[in-house]
Amino acid sequence: ALAIGYGGVAAAACLSNWGSAWGTWKSGVSLVHTGIRHPASVMKNVIPVVMAGVIGIYGLVVAVILAESIPKPGADTRINSYSIYTAFAHLCAGLCAGISGLAAGGCIGIVGDAGVRAVGYRASSISLFPSSVPEAAGYSTIPDDDGGATGGDDVSGSDDQNKLFVGMLIMLIFSEALALYGLIVALIVSQHSYSCGSDEF
């Protein structure tokens, strides 16, 4: 029973940190690449890295709660009051938090990777798709206005850049919510316990 319970502790911490590292890796690499062309957008686009790091905190909280809920055997009698029911409840709580954090971290990494690159490309006024015009030299400038008289001097495309950033931020928030759902379920399940040697025996 103790091995099962501590397995839940390890699952909560390791899987959540795995998801956090995955999300930080994916979004961090794109953030560095984007900073080469547009350094001013680095601090703005660091949000995916921060949100990926929070997932590891969720796993840490659940792991600490589960570890504190596992009692020690009696020093004199060596009787273990930790039941299989409580052990599997702790295992399920750890898996809920860990796997949810892993999925959320992967989602944040992939969305952050594409979103940070898109915002950086828009800020740099380049396109991923080569133009057929010879003088474009592999990249084509993106028009910043719709042909009107206003906004012609805006070479950074700040309006479109903000729209891309807001869209990426909404997707990141809902991705982070996946880990939060797992945390809530894990906290509820971790409260289910049964102690061996209770009043029935």
PDB file of C-alpha atoms in Angstrom:
ATOM      1  CA  ALA A   1       0.000   0.000   0.000  1.00  0.00           C
ATOM      2  CA  LEU A   2       2.822   2.391   0.802  1.00  0.00           C
ATOM      3  CA  ALA A   3       4.414   1.802  -2.612  1.00  0.00           C
ATOM      4  CA  ILE A   4       1.112   2.606  -4.346  1.00  0.00           C
ATOM      5  CA  GLY A   5       0.643   5.773  -2.331  1.00  0.00           C
ATOM      6  CA  TYR A   6       4.160   7.031  -2.930  1.00  0.00           C
ATOM      7  CA  GLY A   7       3.673   6.150  -6.592  1.00  0.00           C
ATOM      8  CA  GLY A   8       0.917   8.752  -6.653  1.00  0.00           C
ATOM      9  CA  VAL A   9       3.293  11.281  -5.113  1.00  0.00           C
ATOM     10  CA  ALA A  10       5.926  10.553  -7.754  1.00  0.00           C
ATOM     11  CA  ALA A  11       3.372  10.656 -10.584  1.00  0.00           C
ATOM     12  CA  ALA A  12       2.048  14.055  -9.515  1.00  0.00           C
ATOM     13  CA  ALA A  13       5.503  15.617  -9.282  1.00  0.00           C
ATOM     14  CA  CYS A  14       7.265  13.944 -12.211  1.00  0.00           C
ATOM     15  CA  LEU A  15       4.511  14.089 -14.826  1.00  0.00           C
ATOM     16  CA  SER A  16       3.648  17.696 -14.010  1.00  0.00           C
ATOM     17  CA  ASN A  17       7.287  18.718 -14.195  1.00  0.00           C
ATOM     18  CA  TRP A  18       7.598  16.808 -17.458  1.00  0.00           C
ATOM     19  CA  GLY A  19       4.717  18.809 -18.914  1.00  0.00           C
ATOM     20  CA  SER A  20       6.178  22.025 -17.532  1.00  0.00           C
ATOM     21  CA  ALA A  21       9.577  21.293 -19.062  1.00  0.00           C
ATOM     22  CA  TRP A  22       7.967  20.320 -22.371  1.00  0.00           C
ATOM     23  CA  GLY A  23       6.004  23.555 -22.578  1.00  0.00           C
ATOM     24  CA  THR A  24       8.992  25.658 -21.525  1.00  0.00           C
ATOM     25  CA  TRP A  25      11.200  23.971 -24.116  1.00  0.00           C
ATOM     26  CA  LYS A  26       8.806  24.398 -27.037  1.00  0.00           C
ATOM     27  CA  SER A  27       7.800  27.980 -26.311  1.00  0.00           C
ATOM     28  CA  GLY A  28      11.260  29.027 -25.085  1.00  0.00           C
ATOM     29  CA  VAL A  29      13.026  27.960 -28.270  1.00  0.00           C
ATOM     30  CA  SER A  30      10.582  29.921 -30.431  1.00  0.00           C
ATOM     31  CA  LEU A  31      10.908  32.911 -28.096  1.00  0.00           C
ATOM     32  CA  VAL A  32      14.692  32.973 -28.551  1.00  0.00           C
ATOM     33  CA  HIS A  33      14.399  32.627 -32.328  1.00  0.00           C
ATOM     34  CA  THR A  34      11.853  35.433 -32.468  1.00  0.00           C
ATOM     35  CA  GLY A  35      14.035  37.663 -30.301  1.00  0.00           C
ATOM     36  CA  ILE A  36      16.755  37.579 -32.950  1.00  0.00           C
ATOM     37  CA  ARG A  37      14.593  39.487 -35.441  1.00  0.00           C
ATOM     38  CA  HIS A  38      12.416  41.434 -33.008  1.00  0.00           C
ATOM     39  CA  PRO A  39      14.047  41.821 -29.557  1.00  0.00           C
ATOM     40  CA  ALA A  40      11.359  44.230 -28.368  1.00  0.00           C
ATOM     41  CA  SER A  41       8.740  41.463 -28.368  1.00  0.00           C
ATOM     42  CA  VAL A  42      10.658  39.077 -26.081  1.00  0.00           C
ATOM     43  CA  MET A  43       9.235  40.321 -22.786  1.00  0.00           C
ATOM     44  CA  LYS A  44       5.724  40.434 -24.230  1.00  0.00           C
ATOM     45  CA  ASN A  45       5.882  36.890 -25.569  1.00  0.00           C
ATOM     46  CA  VAL A  46       7.383  35.351 -22.415  1.00  0.00           C
ATOM     47  CA  ILE A  47       3.869  34.535 -21.153  1.00  0.00           C
ATOM     48  CA  PRO A  48       3.849  30.927 -22.528  1.00  0.00           C
ATOM     49  CA  VAL A  49       7.053  30.174 -20.609  1.00  0.00           C
ATOM     50  CA  VAL A  50       5.558  31.530 -17.381  1.00  0.00           C
ATOM     51  CA  MET A  51       2.311  29.603 -17.828  1.00  0.00           C
ATOM     52  CA  ALA A  52       4.231  26.404 -18.515  1.00  0.00           C
ATOM     53  CA  GLY A  53       6.203  26.882 -15.307  1.00  0.00           C
ATOM     54  CA  VAL A  54       3.032  27.211 -13.237  1.00  0.00           C
ATOM     55  CA  ILE A  55       2.061  23.646 -14.164  1.00  0.00           C
ATOM     56  CA  GLY A  56       5.001  22.319 -12.179  1.00  0.00           C
ATOM     57  CA  ILE A  57       3.681  24.162  -9.117  1.00  0.00           C
ATOM     58  CA  TYR A  58       0.358  22.320  -9.422  1.00  0.00           C
ATOM     59  CA  GLY A  59       2.155  18.983  -9.314  1.00  0.00           C
ATOM     60  CA  LEU A  60       4.296  20.134  -6.392  1.00  0.00           C
ATOM     61  CA  VAL A  61       1.227  21.121  -4.361  1.00  0.00           C
ATOM     62  CA  VAL A  62      -0.500  17.782  -4.944  1.00  0.00           C
ATOM     63  CA  ALA A  63       2.681  15.804  -4.237  1.00  0.00           C
ATOM     64  CA  VAL A  64       3.234  17.587  -0.913  1.00  0.00           C
ATOM     65  CA  ILE A  65      -0.392  17.063   0.160  1.00  0.00           C
ATOM     66  CA  LEU A  66      -0.279  13.367  -0.712  1.00  0.00           C
ATOM     67  CA  ALA A  67       3.085  12.836   0.995  1.00  0.00           C
ATOM     68  CA  GLU A  68       1.818  14.438   4.199  1.00  0.00           C
ATOM     69  CA  SER A  69      -1.289  12.215   4.097  1.00  0.00           C
ATOM     70  CA  ILE A  70       0.683   8.948   4.195  1.00  0.00           C
ATOM     71  CA  PRO A  71       1.088   7.851   7.850  1.00  0.00           C
ATOM     72  CA  LYS A  72       4.085   6.004   9.216  1.00  0.00           C
ATOM     73  CA  PRO A  73       3.748   2.474  10.638  1.00  0.00           C
ATOM     74  CA  GLY A  74       3.692   2.186  14.413  1.00  0.00           C
ATOM     75  CA  ALA A  75       7.127   2.410  15.989  1.00  0.00           C
ATOM     76  CA  ASP A  76       6.449  -0.349  18.547  1.00  0.00           C
ATOM     77  CA  THR A  77       3.847  -2.545  16.901  1.00  0.00           C
ATOM     78  CA  ARG A  78       4.912  -1.913  13.271  1.00  0.00           C
ATOM     79  CA  ILE A  79       1.239  -2.032  12.352  1.00  0.00           C
ATOM     80  CA  ASN A  80       0.459  -0.198   9.130  1.00  0.00           C
ATOM     81  CA  SER A  81      -2.765   1.805   9.269  1.00  0.00           C
ATOM     82  CA  TYR A  82      -2.445   2.896   5.627  1.00  0.00           C
ATOM     83  CA  SER A  83      -5.079   0.966   3.685  1.00  0.00           C
ATOM     84  CA  ILE A  84      -5.190  -0.092   0.035  1.00  0.00           C
ATOM     85  CA  TYR A  85      -8.277   2.088  -0.440  1.00  0.00           C
ATOM     86  CA  THR A  86      -6.374   5.212   0.618  1.00  0.00           C
ATOM     87  CA  ALA A  87      -3.326   4.179  -1.392  1.00  0.00           C
ATOM     88  CA  PHE A  88      -5.292   3.862  -4.630  1.00  0.00           C
ATOM     89  CA  ALA A  89      -7.068   7.151  -3.905  1.00  0.00           C
ATOM     90  CA  HIS A  90      -3.682   8.845  -3.596  1.00  0.00           C
ATOM     91  CA  LEU A  91      -2.446   7.114  -6.742  1.00  0.00           C
ATOM     92  CA  CYS A  92      -5.469   8.305  -8.712  1.00  0.00           C
ATOM     93  CA  ALA A  93      -5.036  11.829  -7.330  1.00  0.00           C
ATOM     94  CA  GLY A  94      -1.402  11.872  -8.400  1.00  0.00           C
ATOM     95  CA  LEU A  95      -2.213  10.573 -11.869  1.00  0.00           C
ATOM     96  CA  CYS A  96      -5.012  13.135 -12.296  1.00  0.00           C
ATOM     97  CA  ALA A  97      -2.694  16.019 -11.508  1.00  0.00           C
ATOM     98  CA  GLY A  98       0.315  14.583 -13.328  1.00  0.00           C
ATOM     99  CA  ILE A  99      -1.277  13.532 -16.598  1.00  0.00           C
ATOM    100  CA  SER A 100      -3.384  16.696 -16.757  1.00  0.00           C
ATOM    101  CA  GLY A 101      -0.241  18.752 -16.238  1.00  0.00           C
ATOM    102  CA  LEU A 102       1.582  16.775 -18.917  1.00  0.00           C
ATOM    103  CA  ALA A 103      -1.203  17.340 -21.451  1.00  0.00           C
ATOM    104  CA  ALA A 104      -1.520  21.018 -20.547  1.00  0.00           C
ATOM    105  CA  GLY A 105       2.231  21.533 -20.807  1.00  0.00           C
ATOM    106  CA  GLY A 106       2.347  19.983 -24.262  1.00  0.00           C
ATOM    107  CA  CYS A 107      -0.595  22.096 -25.390  1.00  0.00           C
ATOM    108  CA  ILE A 108       0.979  25.292 -24.036  1.00  0.00           C
ATOM    109  CA  GLY A 109       4.282  24.444 -25.701  1.00  0.00           C
ATOM    110  CA  ILE A 110       2.785  23.827 -29.128  1.00  0.00           C
ATOM    111  CA  VAL A 111       0.421  26.815 -29.016  1.00  0.00           C
ATOM    112  CA  GLY A 112       3.148  29.038 -27.589  1.00  0.00           C
ATOM    113  CA  ASP A 113       5.629  27.899 -30.225  1.00  0.00           C
ATOM    114  CA  ALA A 114       3.353  28.767 -33.126  1.00  0.00           C
ATOM    115  CA  GLY A 115       1.921  31.880 -31.466  1.00  0.00           C
ATOM    116  CA  VAL A 116       5.244  33.444 -30.508  1.00  0.00           C
ATOM    117  CA  ARG A 117       6.649  32.845 -33.976  1.00  0.00           C
ATOM    118  CA  ALA A 118       3.536  34.330 -35.606  1.00  0.00           C
ATOM    119  CA  VAL A 119       3.639  37.448 -33.430  1.00  0.00           C
ATOM    120  CA  GLY A 120       7.355  37.843 -34.081  1.00  0.00           C
ATOM    121  CA  TYR A 121       6.981  37.433 -37.822  1.00  0.00           C
ATOM    122  CA  ARG A 122       4.162  39.947 -37.894  1.00  0.00           C
ATOM    123  CA  ALA A 123       6.187  42.409 -35.858  1.00  0.00           C
ATOM    124  CA  SER A 124       9.106  41.966 -38.267  1.00  0.00           C
ATOM    125  CA  SER A 125       6.796  42.440 -41.283  1.00  0.00           C
ATOM    126  CA  ILE A 126       7.877  39.230 -42.989  1.00  0.00           C
ATOM    127  CA  SER A 127       5.964  36.270 -44.320  1.00  0.00           C
ATOM    128  CA  LEU A 128       6.645  32.582 -44.044  1.00  0.00           C
ATOM    129  CA  PHE A 129       5.623  32.130 -47.669  1.00  0.00           C
ATOM    130  CA  PRO A 130       8.044  33.230 -50.386  1.00  0.00           C
ATOM    131  CA  SER A 131       6.719  35.706 -52.895  1.00  0.00           C
ATOM    132  CA  SER A 132       6.833  35.278 -56.647  1.00  0.00           C
ATOM    133  CA  VAL A 133       8.280  38.780 -56.974  1.00  0.00           C
ATOM    134  CA  PRO A 134      12.042  38.458 -57.624  1.00  0.00           C
ATOM    135  CA  GLU A 135      13.058  41.472 -55.537  1.00  0.00           C
ATOM    136  CA  ALA A 136      11.458  40.002 -52.423  1.00  0.00           C
ATOM    137  CA  ALA A 137      14.458  37.667 -51.969  1.00  0.00           C
ATOM    138  CA  GLY A 138      12.490  34.900 -50.291  1.00  0.00           C
ATOM    139  CA  TYR A 139      10.303  37.070 -48.058  1.00  0.00           C
ATOM    140  CA  SER A 140       7.418  39.340 -48.829  1.00  0.00           C
ATOM    141  CA  THR A 141       6.375  42.344 -46.821  1.00  0.00           C
ATOM    142  CA  ILE A 142       2.897  42.235 -45.352  1.00  0.00           C
ATOM    143  CA  PRO A 143       0.777  45.309 -45.967  1.00  0.00           C
ATOM    144  CA  ASP A 144      -0.088  47.014 -42.705  1.00  0.00           C
ATOM    145  CA  ASP A 145      -3.230  48.744 -43.898  1.00  0.00           C
ATOM    146  CA  ASP A 146      -6.178  48.034 -46.120  1.00  0.00           C
ATOM    147  CA  GLY A 147      -5.186  50.637 -48.676  1.00  0.00           C
ATOM    148  CA  GLY A 148      -6.696  53.591 -46.813  1.00  0.00           C
ATOM    149  CA  ALA A 149      -5.088  56.872 -45.972  1.00  0.00           C
ATOM    150  CA  THR A 150      -4.792  56.048 -42.263  1.00  0.00           C
ATOM    151  CA  GLY A 151      -2.272  53.677 -40.772  1.00  0.00           C
ATOM    152  CA  GLY A 152       0.131  53.896 -43.700  1.00  0.00           C
ATOM    153  CA  ASP A 153       3.046  54.873 -41.493  1.00  0.00           C
ATOM    154  CA  ASP A 154       2.658  51.838 -39.196  1.00  0.00           C
ATOM    155  CA  VAL A 155       5.424  49.559 -40.439  1.00  0.00           C
ATOM    156  CA  SER A 156       5.197  47.148 -37.495  1.00  0.00           C
ATOM    157  CA  GLY A 157       1.598  46.066 -38.001  1.00  0.00           C
ATOM    158  CA  SER A 158       0.816  46.654 -34.324  1.00  0.00           C
ATOM    159  CA  ASP A 159      -2.939  46.147 -34.754  1.00  0.00           C
ATOM    160  CA  ASP A 160      -2.544  42.753 -36.386  1.00  0.00           C
ATOM    161  CA  GLN A 161       0.212  41.885 -33.925  1.00  0.00           C
ATOM    162  CA  ASN A 162      -2.082  42.613 -30.986  1.00  0.00           C
ATOM    163  CA  LYS A 163      -4.842  40.519 -32.520  1.00  0.00           C
ATOM    164  CA  LEU A 164      -2.475  37.573 -32.893  1.00  0.00           C
ATOM    165  CA  PHE A 165      -1.247  38.026 -29.330  1.00  0.00           C
ATOM    166  CA  VAL A 166      -4.762  38.128 -27.863  1.00  0.00           C
ATOM    167  CA  GLY A 167      -5.726  34.981 -29.764  1.00  0.00           C
ATOM    168  CA  MET A 168      -2.627  33.180 -28.535  1.00  0.00           C
ATOM    169  CA  LEU A 169      -3.290  34.334 -24.972  1.00  0.00           C
ATOM    170  CA  ILE A 170      -6.855  32.966 -25.002  1.00  0.00           C
ATOM    171  CA  MET A 171      -5.641  29.580 -26.241  1.00  0.00           C
ATOM    172  CA  LEU A 172      -2.952  29.528 -23.546  1.00  0.00           C
ATOM    173  CA  ILE A 173      -5.479  30.310 -20.815  1.00  0.00           C
ATOM    174  CA  PHE A 174      -7.729  27.421 -21.800  1.00  0.00           C
ATOM    175  CA  SER A 175      -4.703  25.144 -22.087  1.00  0.00           C
ATOM    176  CA  GLU A 176      -3.661  26.100 -18.560  1.00  0.00           C
ATOM    177  CA  ALA A 177      -7.188  25.324 -17.381  1.00  0.00           C
ATOM    178  CA  LEU A 178      -6.620  21.646 -18.232  1.00  0.00           C
ATOM    179  CA  ALA A 179      -3.992  21.392 -15.493  1.00  0.00           C
ATOM    180  CA  LEU A 180      -6.247  23.305 -13.111  1.00  0.00           C
ATOM    181  CA  TYR A 181      -9.056  20.786 -13.669  1.00  0.00           C
ATOM    182  CA  GLY A 182      -6.692  17.951 -12.802  1.00  0.00           C
ATOM    183  CA  LEU A 183      -5.560  19.805  -9.686  1.00  0.00           C
ATOM    184  CA  ILE A 184      -9.131  20.275  -8.453  1.00  0.00           C
ATOM    185  CA  VAL A 185     -10.025  16.611  -8.983  1.00  0.00           C
ATOM    186  CA  ALA A 186      -6.787  15.508  -7.329  1.00  0.00           C
ATOM    187  CA  LEU A 187      -7.489  17.592  -4.230  1.00  0.00           C
ATOM    188  CA  ILE A 188     -10.987  16.123  -3.956  1.00  0.00           C
ATOM    189  CA  VAL A 189      -9.889  12.510  -4.465  1.00  0.00           C
ATOM    190  CA  SER A 190      -6.994  12.866  -2.021  1.00  0.00           C
ATOM    191  CA  GLN A 191      -9.488  13.460   0.805  1.00  0.00           C
ATOM    192  CA  HIS A 192     -10.930   9.935   0.423  1.00  0.00           C
ATOM    193  CA  SER A 193      -9.317   7.744   3.034  1.00  0.00           C
ATOM    194  CA  TYR A 194      -9.866   4.657   5.152  1.00  0.00           C
ATOM    195  CA  SER A 195      -7.645   3.756   8.082  1.00  0.00           C
ATOM    196  CA  CYS A 196      -6.834   0.149   8.936  1.00  0.00           C
ATOM    197  CA  GLY A 197      -7.624  -0.799  12.520  1.00  0.00           C
ATOM    198  CA  SER A 198     -10.622   1.518  12.777  1.00  0.00           C
ATOM    199  CA  ASP A 199     -13.687   0.950  14.965  1.00  0.00           C
ATOM    200  CA  GLU A 200     -14.889  -2.034  12.915  1.00  0.00           C
ATOM    201  CA  PHE A 201     -11.926  -4.141  14.030  1.00  0.00           C
TER     202      PHE A 201
END
